[in-house]
Coordinates of C-alpha atoms and ligand atoms in Angstrom, one line a residue:
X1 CA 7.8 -11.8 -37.7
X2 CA 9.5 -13.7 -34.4
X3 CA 7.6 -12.7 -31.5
X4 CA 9.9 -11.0 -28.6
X5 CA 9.9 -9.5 -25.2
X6 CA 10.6 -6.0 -24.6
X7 CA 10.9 -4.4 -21.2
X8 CA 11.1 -0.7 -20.6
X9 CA 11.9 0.5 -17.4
X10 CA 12.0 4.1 -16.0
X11 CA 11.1 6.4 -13.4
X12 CA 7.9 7.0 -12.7
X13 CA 5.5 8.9 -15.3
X14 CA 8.2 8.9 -17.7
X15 CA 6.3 7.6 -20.7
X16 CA 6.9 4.1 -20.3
X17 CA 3.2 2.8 -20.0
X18 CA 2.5 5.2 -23.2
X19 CA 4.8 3.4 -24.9
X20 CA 4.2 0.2 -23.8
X21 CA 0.7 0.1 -25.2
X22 CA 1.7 1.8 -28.1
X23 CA 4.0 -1.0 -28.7
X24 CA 1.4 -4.2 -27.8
X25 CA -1.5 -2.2 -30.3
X26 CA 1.3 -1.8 -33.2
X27 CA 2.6 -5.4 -33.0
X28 CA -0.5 -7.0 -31.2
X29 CA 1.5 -8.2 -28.2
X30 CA 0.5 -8.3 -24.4
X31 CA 1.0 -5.5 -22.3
X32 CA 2.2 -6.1 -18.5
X33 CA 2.0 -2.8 -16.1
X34 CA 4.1 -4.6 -13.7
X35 CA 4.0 -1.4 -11.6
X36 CA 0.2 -2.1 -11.5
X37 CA 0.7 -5.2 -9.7
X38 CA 2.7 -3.5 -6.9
X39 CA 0.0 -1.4 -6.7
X40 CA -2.9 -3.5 -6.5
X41 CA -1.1 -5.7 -3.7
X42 CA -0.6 -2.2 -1.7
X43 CA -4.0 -1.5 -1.9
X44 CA -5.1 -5.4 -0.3
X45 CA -2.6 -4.5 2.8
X46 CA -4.1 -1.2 3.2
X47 CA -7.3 -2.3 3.1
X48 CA -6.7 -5.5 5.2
X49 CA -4.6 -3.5 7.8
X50 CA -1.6 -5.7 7.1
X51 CA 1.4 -4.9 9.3
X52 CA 4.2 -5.2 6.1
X53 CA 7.0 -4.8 8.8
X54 CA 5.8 -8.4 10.0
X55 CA 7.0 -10.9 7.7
X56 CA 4.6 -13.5 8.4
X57 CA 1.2 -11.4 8.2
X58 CA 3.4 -10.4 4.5
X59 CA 3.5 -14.4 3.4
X60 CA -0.1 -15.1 4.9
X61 CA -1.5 -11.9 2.9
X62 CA 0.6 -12.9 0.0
X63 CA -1.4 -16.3 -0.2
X64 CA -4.8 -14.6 -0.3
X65 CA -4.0 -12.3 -3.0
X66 CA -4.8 -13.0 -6.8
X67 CA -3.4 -11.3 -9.4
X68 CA -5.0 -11.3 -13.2
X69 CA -4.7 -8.9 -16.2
X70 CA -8.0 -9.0 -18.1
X71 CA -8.3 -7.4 -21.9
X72 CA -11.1 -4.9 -21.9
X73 CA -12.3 -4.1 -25.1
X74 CA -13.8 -1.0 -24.3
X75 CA -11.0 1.1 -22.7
X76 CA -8.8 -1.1 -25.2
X77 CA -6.2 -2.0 -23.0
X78 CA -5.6 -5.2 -20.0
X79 CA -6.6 -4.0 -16.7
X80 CA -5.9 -5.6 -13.4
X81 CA -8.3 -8.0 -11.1
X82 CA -7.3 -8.4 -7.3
X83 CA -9.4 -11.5 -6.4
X84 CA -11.6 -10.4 -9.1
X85 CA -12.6 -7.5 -8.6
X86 CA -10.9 -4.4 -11.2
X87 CA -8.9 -2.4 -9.5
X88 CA -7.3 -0.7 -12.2
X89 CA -8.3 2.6 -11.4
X90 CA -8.6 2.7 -7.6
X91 CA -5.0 1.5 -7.4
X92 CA -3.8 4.8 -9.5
X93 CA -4.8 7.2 -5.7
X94 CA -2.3 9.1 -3.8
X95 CA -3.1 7.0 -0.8
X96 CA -2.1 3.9 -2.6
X97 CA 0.7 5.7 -4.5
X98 CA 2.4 7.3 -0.9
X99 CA 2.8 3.7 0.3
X100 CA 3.8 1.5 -3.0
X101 CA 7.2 2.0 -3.3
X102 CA 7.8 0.9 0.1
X103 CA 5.9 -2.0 -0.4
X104 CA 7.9 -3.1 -3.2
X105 CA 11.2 -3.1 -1.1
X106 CA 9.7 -5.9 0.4
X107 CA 12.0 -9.5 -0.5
X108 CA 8.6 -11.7 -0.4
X109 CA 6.4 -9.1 -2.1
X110 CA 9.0 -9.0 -5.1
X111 CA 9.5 -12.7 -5.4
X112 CA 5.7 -12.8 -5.5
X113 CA 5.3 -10.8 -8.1
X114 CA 8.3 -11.8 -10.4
X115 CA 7.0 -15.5 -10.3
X116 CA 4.2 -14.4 -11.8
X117 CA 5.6 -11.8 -14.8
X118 CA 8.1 -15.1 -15.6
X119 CA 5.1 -17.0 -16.4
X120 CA 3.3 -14.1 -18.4
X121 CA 6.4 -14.1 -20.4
X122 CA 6.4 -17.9 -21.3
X123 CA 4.9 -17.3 -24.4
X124 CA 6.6 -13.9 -25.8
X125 CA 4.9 -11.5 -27.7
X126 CA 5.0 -9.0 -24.8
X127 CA 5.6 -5.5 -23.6
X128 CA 6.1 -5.2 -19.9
X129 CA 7.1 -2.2 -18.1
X130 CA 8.7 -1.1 -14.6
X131 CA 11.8 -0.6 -13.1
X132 CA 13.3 -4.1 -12.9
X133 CA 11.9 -5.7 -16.0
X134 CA 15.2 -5.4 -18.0
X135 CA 17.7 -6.2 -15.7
X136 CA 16.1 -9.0 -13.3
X137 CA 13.0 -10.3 -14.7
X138 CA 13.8 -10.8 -18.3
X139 CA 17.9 -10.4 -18.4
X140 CA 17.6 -12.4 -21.7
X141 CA 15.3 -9.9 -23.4
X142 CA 15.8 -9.1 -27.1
X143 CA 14.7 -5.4 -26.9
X144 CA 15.6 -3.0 -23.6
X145 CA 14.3 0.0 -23.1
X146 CA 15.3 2.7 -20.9
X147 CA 12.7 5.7 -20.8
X148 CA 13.8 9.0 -19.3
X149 CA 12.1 12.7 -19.1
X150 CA 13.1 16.0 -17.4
X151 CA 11.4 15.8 -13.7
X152 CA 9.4 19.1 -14.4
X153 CA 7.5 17.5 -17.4
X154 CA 7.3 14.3 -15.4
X155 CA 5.4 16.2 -12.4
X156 CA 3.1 18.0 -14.5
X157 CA 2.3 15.2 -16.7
X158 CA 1.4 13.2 -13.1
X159 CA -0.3 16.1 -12.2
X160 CA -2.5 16.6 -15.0
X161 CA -3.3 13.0 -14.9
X162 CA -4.4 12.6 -11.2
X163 CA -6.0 16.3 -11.1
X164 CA -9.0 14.6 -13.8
X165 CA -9.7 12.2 -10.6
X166 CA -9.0 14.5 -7.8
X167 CA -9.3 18.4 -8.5
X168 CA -8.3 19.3 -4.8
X169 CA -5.0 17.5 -5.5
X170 CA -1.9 20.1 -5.2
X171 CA 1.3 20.0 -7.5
X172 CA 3.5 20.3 -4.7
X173 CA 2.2 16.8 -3.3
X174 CA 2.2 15.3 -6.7
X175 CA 6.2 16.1 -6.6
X176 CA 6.9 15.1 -3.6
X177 CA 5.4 12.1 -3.9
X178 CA 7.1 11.2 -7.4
X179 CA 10.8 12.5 -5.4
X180 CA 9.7 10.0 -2.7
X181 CA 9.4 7.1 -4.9
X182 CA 12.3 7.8 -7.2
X183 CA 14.3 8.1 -4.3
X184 CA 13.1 4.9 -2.9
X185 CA 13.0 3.0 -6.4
X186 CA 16.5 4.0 -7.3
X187 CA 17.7 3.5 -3.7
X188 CA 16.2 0.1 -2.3
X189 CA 18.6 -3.0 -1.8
X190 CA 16.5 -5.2 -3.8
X191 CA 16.3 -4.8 -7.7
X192 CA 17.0 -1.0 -7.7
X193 CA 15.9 0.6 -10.8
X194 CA 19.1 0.7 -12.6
X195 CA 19.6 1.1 -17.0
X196 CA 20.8 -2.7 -18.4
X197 CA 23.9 -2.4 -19.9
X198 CA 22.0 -3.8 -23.1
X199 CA 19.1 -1.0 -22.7
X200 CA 18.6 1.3 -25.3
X201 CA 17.7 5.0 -23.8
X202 CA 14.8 7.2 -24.6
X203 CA 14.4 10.6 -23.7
X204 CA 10.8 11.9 -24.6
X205 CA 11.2 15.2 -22.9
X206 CA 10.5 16.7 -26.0
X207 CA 9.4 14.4 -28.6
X208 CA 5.8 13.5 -29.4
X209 CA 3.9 9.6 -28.8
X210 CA 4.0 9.4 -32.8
X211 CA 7.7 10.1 -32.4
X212 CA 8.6 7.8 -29.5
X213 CA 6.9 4.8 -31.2
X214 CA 8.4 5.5 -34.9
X215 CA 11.7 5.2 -32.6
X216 CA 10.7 2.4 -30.6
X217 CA 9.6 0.3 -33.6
X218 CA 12.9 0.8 -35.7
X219 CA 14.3 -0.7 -32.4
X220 CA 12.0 -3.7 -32.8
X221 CA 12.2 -4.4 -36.6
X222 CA 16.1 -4.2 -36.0
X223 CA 15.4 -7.5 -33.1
X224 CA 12.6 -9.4 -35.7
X225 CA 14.3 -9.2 -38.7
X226 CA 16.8 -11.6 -39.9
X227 CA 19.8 -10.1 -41.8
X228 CA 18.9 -11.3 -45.6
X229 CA 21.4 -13.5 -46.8
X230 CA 23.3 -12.7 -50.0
Ligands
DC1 O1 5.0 2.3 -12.5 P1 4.2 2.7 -11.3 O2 4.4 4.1 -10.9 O3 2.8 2.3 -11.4 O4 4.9 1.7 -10.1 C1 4.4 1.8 -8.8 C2 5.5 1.5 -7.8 O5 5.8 0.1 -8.0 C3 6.8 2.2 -8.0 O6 6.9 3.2 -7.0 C4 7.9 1.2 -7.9 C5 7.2 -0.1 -7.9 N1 7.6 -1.0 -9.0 C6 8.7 -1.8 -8.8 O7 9.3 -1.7 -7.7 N2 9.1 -2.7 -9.7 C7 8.5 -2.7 -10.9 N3 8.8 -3.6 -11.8 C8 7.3 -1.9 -11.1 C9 7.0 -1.0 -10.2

């Protein structure tokens, strides 16, 4: 079967990562959490008190950091190294999560990062997800995806998931964080989040994982498979 890229881009907690591993299991492809990678260079300024209103202490950082998706077999899924140490939990807190999406407005901080998810791509056989992946990463990818949900189901869904970390974590500063990002996701100059023209929508308000990936899949075999010829 021809190996392909899909992107799927979305608000936040939509359902895209679900799918996205879903995806790289089923067909044995790579998964790329761009989003984590956002995250993970937040968490370097915050904890190296960089001034990202300065753009030189943003290029300087920038040079220090190093990015690297590593397959653990035991979670079964990549998870992200910031100069080698895994981060892929620590960068899922509030306090990195109130100050990411205005991180990624920054020009330098996206350039960085989409150098690096053009290389990942090189070889295909990928499933990367975010909120720019579709229209200005990979423009030229054979399967979009556009993932939406109703905000309530998004909010408790972030909810339940951080309340497992942090039980004195409140609802009402779980939605007004997600408001705050969307807002700032849909909003900012650079690569807004925005549906490709070519993106192919799914709701999963109300359908189930098994569901979403029985969809998702038909969308793939319809971009692998060569019409047979008569
Ligand atoms: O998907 P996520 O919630 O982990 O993403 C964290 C933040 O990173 C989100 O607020 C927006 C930003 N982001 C982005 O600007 N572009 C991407 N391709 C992925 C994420």
């Amino acid at each position: 079967m021809k190996r392909i890229i899909i992107t799927i881009d979305g608000w936040s907690s939509c359902g895209k990562s679900t799918l996205a591993k879903q995806l790289a299991r089923e067909l044995n492809y790579v998964y790329v959490d761009s989003g984590a990678m956002y995250r993970a260079i937040t968490l370097y300024f915050l904890r190296n008190h960089v001034d990202w209103t300065k753009t030189k202490q943003v290029v300087d950082a920038l040079k220090d950091i190093h990015l690297e998706f590593i397959y653990n077999p035991q979670s079964a899924q990549s998870e992200i190294y910031l100069n080698d140490e895994n981060v892929e939990y620590v960068i899922r807190d509030l306090v990195v999560a109130e100050k990411v999406s205005e991180i990624a407005t920054i020009k330098e901080v996206r350039e960085y990062a989409v150098a690096q998810q053009h290389k990942m791509g090189k070889r295909k056989g990928i499933v990367m997800d975010g909120r720019d992946i579709g229209t200005v990463v990979f423009p030229d990818a054979e399967l979009k995806i556009y993932m939406t949900a109703d905000s309530a189901v998004r909010v408790q869904r972030r909810f339940k998931e951080l309340f497992e970390k942090n039980p004195n974590i409140t609802i009402e500063e779980v939605k007004a964080n997600l408001e705050m990002r969307d807002y700032i996701d849909s909003n900012r100059e650079i690569s807004p989040l925005r549906k490709a023209d070519d993106a192919l929508e799914l709701d999963n308000t109300h359908i189930s994982p098994a569901q979403q990936l029985h969809k998702a899949l038909g969308w793939v075999l319809s971009r692998t498979t060569q019409p047979q010829k008569l």
